[in-house]
GROMACS .gro file of N, CA and C in nm:
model
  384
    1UNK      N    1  24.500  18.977   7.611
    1UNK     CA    2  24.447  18.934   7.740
    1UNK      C    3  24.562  18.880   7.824
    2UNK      N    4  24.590  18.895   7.937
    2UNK     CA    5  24.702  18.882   8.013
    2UNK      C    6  24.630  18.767   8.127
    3UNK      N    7  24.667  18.650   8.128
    3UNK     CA    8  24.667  18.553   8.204
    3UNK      C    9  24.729  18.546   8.339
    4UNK      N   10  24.696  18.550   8.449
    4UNK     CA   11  24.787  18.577   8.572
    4UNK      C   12  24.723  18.387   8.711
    5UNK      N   13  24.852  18.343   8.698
    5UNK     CA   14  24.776  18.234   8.799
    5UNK      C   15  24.885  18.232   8.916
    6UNK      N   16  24.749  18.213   9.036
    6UNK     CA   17  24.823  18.251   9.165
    6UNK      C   18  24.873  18.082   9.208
    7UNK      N   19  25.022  18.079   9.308
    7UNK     CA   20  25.009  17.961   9.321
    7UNK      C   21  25.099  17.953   9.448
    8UNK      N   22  25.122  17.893   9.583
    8UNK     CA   23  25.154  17.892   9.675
    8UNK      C   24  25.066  17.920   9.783
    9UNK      N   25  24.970  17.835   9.798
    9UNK     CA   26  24.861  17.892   9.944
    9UNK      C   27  24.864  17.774   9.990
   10UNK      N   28  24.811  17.783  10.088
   10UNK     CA   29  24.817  17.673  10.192
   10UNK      C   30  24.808  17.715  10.353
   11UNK      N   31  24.806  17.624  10.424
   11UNK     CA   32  24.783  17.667  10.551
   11UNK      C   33  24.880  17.619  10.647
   12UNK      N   34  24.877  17.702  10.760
   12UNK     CA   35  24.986  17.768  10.843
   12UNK      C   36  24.946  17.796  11.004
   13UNK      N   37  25.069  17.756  11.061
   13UNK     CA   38  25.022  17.801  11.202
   13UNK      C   39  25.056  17.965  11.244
   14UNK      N   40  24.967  17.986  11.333
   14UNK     CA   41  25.016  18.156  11.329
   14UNK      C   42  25.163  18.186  11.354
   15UNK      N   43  25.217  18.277  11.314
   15UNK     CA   44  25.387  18.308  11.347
   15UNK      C   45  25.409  18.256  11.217
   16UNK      N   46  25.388  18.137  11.120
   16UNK     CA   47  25.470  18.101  11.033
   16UNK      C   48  25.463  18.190  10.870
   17UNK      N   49  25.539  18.119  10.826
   17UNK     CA   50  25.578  18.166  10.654
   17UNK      C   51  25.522  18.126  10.518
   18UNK      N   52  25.454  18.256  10.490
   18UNK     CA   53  25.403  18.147  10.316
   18UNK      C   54  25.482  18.231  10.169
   19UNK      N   55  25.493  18.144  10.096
   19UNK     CA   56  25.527  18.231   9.971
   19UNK      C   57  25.431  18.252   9.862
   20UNK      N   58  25.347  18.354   9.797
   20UNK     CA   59  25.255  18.345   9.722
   20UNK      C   60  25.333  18.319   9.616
   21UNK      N   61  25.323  18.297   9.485
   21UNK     CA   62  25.367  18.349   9.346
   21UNK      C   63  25.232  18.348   9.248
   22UNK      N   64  25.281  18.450   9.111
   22UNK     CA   65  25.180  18.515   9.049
   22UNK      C   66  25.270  18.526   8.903
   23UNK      N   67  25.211  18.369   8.841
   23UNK     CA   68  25.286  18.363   8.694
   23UNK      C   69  25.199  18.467   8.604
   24UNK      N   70  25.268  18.489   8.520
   24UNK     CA   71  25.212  18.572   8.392
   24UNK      C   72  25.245  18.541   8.256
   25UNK      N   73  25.118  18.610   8.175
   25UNK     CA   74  25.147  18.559   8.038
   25UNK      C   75  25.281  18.640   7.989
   26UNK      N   76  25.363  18.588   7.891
   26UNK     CA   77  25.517  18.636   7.871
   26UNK      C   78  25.503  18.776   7.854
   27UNK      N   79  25.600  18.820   7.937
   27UNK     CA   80  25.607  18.972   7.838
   27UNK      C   81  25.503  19.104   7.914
   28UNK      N   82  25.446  18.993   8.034
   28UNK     CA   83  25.329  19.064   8.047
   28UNK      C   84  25.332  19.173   8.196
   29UNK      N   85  25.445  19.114   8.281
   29UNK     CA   86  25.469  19.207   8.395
   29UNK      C   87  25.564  19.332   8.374
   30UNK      N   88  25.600  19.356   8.245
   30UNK     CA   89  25.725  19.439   8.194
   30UNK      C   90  25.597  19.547   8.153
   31UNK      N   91  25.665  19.712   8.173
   31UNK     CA   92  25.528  19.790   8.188
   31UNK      C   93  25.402  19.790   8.259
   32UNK      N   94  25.370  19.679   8.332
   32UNK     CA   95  25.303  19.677   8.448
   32UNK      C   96  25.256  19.711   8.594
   33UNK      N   97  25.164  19.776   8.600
   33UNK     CA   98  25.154  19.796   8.765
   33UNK      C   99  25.083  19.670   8.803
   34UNK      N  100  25.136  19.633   8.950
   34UNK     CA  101  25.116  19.464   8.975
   34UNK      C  102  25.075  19.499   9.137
   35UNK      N  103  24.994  19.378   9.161
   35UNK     CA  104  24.949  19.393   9.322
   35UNK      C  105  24.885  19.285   9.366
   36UNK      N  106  24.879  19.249   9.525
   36UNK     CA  107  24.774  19.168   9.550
   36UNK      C  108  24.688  19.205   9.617
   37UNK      N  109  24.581  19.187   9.616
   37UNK     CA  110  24.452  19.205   9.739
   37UNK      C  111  24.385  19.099   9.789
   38UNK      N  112  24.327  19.098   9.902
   38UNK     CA  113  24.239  18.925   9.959
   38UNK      C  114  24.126  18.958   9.985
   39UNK      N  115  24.033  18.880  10.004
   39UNK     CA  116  23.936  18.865  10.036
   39UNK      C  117  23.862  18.751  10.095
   40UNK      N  118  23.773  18.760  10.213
   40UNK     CA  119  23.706  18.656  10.257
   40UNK      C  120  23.532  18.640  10.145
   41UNK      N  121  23.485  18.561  10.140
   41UNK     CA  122  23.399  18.552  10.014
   41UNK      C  123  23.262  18.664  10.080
   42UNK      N  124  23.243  18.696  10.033
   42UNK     CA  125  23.082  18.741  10.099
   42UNK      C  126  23.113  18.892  10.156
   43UNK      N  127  23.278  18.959  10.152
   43UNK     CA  128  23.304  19.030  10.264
   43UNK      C  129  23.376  19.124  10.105
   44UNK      N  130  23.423  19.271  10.141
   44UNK     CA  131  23.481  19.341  10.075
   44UNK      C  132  23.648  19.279  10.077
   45UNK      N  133  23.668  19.358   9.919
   45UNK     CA  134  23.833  19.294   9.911
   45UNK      C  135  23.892  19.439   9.950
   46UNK      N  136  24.064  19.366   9.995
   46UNK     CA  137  24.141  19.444  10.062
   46UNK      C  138  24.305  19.467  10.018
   47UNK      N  139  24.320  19.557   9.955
   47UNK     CA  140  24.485  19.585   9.897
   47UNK      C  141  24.538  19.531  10.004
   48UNK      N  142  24.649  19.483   9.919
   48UNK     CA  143  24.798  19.421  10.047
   48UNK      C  144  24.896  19.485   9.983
   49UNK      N  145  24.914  19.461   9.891
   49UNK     CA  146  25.058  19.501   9.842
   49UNK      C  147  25.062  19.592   9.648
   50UNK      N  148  25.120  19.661   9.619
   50UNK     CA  149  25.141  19.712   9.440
   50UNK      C  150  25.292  19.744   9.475
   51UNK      N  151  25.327  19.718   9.338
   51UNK     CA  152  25.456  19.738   9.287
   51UNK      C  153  25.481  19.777   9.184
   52UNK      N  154  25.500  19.884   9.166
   52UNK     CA  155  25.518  19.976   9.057
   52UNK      C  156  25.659  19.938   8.936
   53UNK      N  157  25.639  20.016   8.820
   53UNK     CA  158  25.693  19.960   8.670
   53UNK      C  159  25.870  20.006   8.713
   54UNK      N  160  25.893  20.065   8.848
   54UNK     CA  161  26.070  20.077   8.884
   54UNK      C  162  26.029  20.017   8.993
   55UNK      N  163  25.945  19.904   9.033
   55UNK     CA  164  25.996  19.811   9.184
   55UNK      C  165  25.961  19.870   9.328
   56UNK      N  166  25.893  20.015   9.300
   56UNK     CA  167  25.890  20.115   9.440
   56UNK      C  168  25.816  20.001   9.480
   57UNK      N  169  25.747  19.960   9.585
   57UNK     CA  170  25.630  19.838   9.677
   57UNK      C  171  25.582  19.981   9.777
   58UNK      N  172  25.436  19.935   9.840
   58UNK     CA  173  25.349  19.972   9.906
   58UNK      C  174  25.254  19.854   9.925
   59UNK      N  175  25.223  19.900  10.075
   59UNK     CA  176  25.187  19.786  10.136
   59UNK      C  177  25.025  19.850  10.179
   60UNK      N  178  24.919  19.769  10.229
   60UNK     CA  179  24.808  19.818  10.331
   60UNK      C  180  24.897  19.810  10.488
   61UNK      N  181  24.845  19.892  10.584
   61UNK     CA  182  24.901  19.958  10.737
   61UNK      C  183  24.902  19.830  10.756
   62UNK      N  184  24.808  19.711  10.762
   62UNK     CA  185  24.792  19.557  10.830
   62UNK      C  186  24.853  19.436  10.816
   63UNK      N  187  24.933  19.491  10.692
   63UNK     CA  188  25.060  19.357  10.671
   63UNK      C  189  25.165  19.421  10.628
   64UNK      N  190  25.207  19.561  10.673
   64UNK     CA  191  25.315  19.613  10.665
   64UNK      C  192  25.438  19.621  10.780
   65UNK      N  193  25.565  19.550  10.707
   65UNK     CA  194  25.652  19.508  10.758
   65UNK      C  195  25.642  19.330  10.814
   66UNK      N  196  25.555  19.272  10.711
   66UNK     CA  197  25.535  19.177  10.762
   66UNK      C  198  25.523  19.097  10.626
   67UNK      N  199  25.476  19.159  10.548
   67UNK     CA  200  25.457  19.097  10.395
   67UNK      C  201  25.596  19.175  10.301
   68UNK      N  202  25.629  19.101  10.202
   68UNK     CA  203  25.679  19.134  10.080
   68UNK      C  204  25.675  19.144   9.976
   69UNK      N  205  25.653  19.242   9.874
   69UNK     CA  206  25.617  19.185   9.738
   69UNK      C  207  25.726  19.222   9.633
   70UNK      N  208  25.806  19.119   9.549
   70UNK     CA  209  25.908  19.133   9.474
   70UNK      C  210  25.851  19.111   9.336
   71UNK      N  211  25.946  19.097   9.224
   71UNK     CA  212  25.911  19.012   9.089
   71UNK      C  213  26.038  19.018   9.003
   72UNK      N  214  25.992  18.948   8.905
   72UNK     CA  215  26.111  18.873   8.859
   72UNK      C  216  26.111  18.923   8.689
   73UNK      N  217  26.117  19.027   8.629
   73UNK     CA  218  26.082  19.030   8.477
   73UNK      C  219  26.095  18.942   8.394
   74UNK      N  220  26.235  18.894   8.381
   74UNK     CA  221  26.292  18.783   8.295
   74UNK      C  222  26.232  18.624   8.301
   75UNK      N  223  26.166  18.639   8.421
   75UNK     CA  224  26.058  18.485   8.498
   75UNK      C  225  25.887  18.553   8.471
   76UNK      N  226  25.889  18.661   8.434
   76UNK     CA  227  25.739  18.710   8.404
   76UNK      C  228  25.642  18.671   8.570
   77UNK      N  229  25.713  18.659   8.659
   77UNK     CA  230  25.652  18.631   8.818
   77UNK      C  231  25.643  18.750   8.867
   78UNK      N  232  25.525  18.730   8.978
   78UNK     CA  233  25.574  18.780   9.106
   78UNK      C  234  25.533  18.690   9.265
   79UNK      N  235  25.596  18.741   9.345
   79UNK     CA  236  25.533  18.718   9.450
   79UNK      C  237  25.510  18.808   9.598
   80UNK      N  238  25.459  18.791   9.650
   80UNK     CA  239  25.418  18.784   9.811
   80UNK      C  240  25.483  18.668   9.901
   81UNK      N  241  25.593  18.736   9.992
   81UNK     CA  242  25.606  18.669  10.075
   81UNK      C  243  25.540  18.730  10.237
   82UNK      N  244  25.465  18.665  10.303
   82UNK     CA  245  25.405  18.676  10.416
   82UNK      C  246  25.502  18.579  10.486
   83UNK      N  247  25.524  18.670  10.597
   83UNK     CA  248  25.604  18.635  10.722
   83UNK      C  249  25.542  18.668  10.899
   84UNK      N  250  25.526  18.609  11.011
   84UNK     CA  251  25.453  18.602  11.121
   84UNK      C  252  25.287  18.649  11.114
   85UNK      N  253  25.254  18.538  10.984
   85UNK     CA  254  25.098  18.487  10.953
   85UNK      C  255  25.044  18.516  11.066
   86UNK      N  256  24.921  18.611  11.068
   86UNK     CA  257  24.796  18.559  11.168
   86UNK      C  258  24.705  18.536  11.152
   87UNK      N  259  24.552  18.453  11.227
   87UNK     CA  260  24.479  18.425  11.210
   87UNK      C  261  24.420  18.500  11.068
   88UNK      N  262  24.362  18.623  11.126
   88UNK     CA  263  24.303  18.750  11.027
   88UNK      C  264  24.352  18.788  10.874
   89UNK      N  265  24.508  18.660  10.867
   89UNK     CA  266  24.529  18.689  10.692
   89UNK      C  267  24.456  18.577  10.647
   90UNK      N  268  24.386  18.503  10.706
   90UNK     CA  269  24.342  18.376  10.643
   90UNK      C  270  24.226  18.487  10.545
   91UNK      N  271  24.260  18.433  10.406
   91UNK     CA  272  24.151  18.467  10.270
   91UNK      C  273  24.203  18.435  10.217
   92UNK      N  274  24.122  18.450  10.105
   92UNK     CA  275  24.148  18.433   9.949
   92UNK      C  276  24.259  18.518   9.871
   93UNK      N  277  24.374  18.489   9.813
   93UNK     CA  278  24.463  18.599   9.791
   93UNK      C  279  24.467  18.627   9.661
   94UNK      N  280  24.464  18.735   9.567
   94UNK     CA  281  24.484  18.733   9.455
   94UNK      C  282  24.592  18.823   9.373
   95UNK      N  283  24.637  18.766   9.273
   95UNK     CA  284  24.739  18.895   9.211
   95UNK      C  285  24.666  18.966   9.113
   96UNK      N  286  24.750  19.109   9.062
   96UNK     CA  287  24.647  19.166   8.980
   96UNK      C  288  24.762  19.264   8.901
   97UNK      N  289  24.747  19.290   8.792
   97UNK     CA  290  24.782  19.338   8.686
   97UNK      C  291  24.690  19.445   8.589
   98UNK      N  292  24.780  19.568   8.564
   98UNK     CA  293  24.742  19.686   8.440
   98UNK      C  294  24.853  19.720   8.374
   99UNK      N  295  24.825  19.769   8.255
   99UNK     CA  296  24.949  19.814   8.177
   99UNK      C  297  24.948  19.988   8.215
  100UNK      N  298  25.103  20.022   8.237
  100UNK     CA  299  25.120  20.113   8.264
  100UNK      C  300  25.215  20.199   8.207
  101UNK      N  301  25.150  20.267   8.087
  101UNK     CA  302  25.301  20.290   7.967
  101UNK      C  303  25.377  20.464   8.058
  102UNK      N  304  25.493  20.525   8.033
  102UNK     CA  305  25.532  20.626   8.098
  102UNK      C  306  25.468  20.743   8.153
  103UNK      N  307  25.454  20.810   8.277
  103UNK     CA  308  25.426  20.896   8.216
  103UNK      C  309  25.237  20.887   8.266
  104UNK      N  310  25.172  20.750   8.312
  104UNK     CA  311  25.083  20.715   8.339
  104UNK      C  312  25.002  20.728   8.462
  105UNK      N  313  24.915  20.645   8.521
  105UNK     CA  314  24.877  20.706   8.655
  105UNK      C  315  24.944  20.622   8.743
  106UNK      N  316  24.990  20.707   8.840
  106UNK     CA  317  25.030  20.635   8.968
  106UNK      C  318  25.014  20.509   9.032
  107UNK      N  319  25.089  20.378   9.041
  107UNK     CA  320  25.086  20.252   9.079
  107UNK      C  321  25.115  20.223   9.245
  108UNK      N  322  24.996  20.249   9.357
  108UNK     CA  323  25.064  20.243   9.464
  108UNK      C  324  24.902  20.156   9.534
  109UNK      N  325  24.906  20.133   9.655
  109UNK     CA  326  24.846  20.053   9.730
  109UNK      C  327  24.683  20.139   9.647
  110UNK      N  328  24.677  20.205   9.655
  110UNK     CA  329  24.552  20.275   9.627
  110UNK      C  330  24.487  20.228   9.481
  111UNK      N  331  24.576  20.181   9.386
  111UNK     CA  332  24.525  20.144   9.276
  111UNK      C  333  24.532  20.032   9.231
  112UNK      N  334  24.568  19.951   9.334
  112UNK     CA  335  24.540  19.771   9.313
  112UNK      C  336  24.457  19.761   9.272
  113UNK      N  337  24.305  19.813   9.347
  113UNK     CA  338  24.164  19.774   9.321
  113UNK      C  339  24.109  19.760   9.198
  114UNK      N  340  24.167  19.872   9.107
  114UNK     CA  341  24.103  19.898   8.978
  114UNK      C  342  24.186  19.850   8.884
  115UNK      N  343  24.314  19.766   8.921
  115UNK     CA  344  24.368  19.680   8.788
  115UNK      C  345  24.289  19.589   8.719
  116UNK      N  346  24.339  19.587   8.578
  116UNK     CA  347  24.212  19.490   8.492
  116UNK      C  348  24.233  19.362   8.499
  117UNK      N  349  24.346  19.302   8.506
  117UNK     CA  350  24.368  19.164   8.510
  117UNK      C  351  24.381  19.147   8.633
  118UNK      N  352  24.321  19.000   8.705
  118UNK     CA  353  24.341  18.913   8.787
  118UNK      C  354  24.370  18.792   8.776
  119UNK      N  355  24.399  18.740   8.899
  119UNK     CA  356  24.392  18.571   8.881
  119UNK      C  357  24.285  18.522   8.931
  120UNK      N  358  24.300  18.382   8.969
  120UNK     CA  359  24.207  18.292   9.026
  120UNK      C  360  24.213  18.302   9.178
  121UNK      N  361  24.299  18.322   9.249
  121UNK     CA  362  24.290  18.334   9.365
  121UNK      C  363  24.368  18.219   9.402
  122UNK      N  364  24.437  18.251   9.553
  122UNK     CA  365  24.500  18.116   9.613
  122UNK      C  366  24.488  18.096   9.761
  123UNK      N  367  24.425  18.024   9.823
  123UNK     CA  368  24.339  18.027   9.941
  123UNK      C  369  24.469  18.054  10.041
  124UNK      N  370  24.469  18.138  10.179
  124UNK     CA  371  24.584  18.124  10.247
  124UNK      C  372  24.502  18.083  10.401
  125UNK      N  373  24.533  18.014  10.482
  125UNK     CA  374  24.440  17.958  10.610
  125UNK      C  375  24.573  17.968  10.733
  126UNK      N  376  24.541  18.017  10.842
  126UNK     CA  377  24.624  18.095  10.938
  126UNK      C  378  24.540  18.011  11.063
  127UNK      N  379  24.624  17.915  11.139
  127UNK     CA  380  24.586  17.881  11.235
  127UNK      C  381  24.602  17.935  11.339
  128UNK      N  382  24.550  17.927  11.478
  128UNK     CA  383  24.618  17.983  11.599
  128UNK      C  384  24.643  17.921  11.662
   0.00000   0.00000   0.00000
């Protein structure tokens, strides 16, 4: 079972900067396809970002060139950095994790949705 906890949310005036991060159980982002998606509660969730098991990133059209998503193997992290926040990113953000041995299915914005592990979520609030 792969443990993933989100941690960096908080709230922000529009234009500004947040950093998500997305610890993992050891060992556990190595072979991994990794991603985040948000959601407002009551409303459908929405890919932001996957990062595939060589680092390629893909973004959704709505926070592209505006978000980042890196990670760290040897730190078992990742994160999301969001840069000129607006109102409309305010949700719930979450990271998400599948194992992805060679050779496997494709890790790109399209298959965030159906990774098996998640976290808890980390609230992000976008003032104007």
């Amino acid at each position: 079972q792969v443990q993933l906890v989100e941690s960096g949310g908080g709230s922000v005036q529009a234009g500004g900067s947040l950093r998500l991060s997305c610890s993992a159980s050891e060992y556990a982002i190595t072979n991994y396809c990794l991603g985040w998606y948000r959601q407002t509660p009551g409303y459908a969730a929405e890919a932001v970002a996957a990062l595939d098991t060589d680092g390629r990133a893909s973004y959704a059209d709505s926070v592209k060139g505006r978000f980042t998503v890196s990670k760290d193997v040897a730190k078992s992290t990742m994160w999301l950095q969001m840069d000129d926040l607006k109102p409309e990113d305010t949700k719930l953000y979450f990271c998400a994790a599948d194992y992805r041995p060679p050779g496997a299915a494709v890790c790109d914005i399209d298959a965030v949705m159906s990774l098996a592990y998640t976290g808890r979520g980390a609230q992000v609030a976008v003032s104007s």
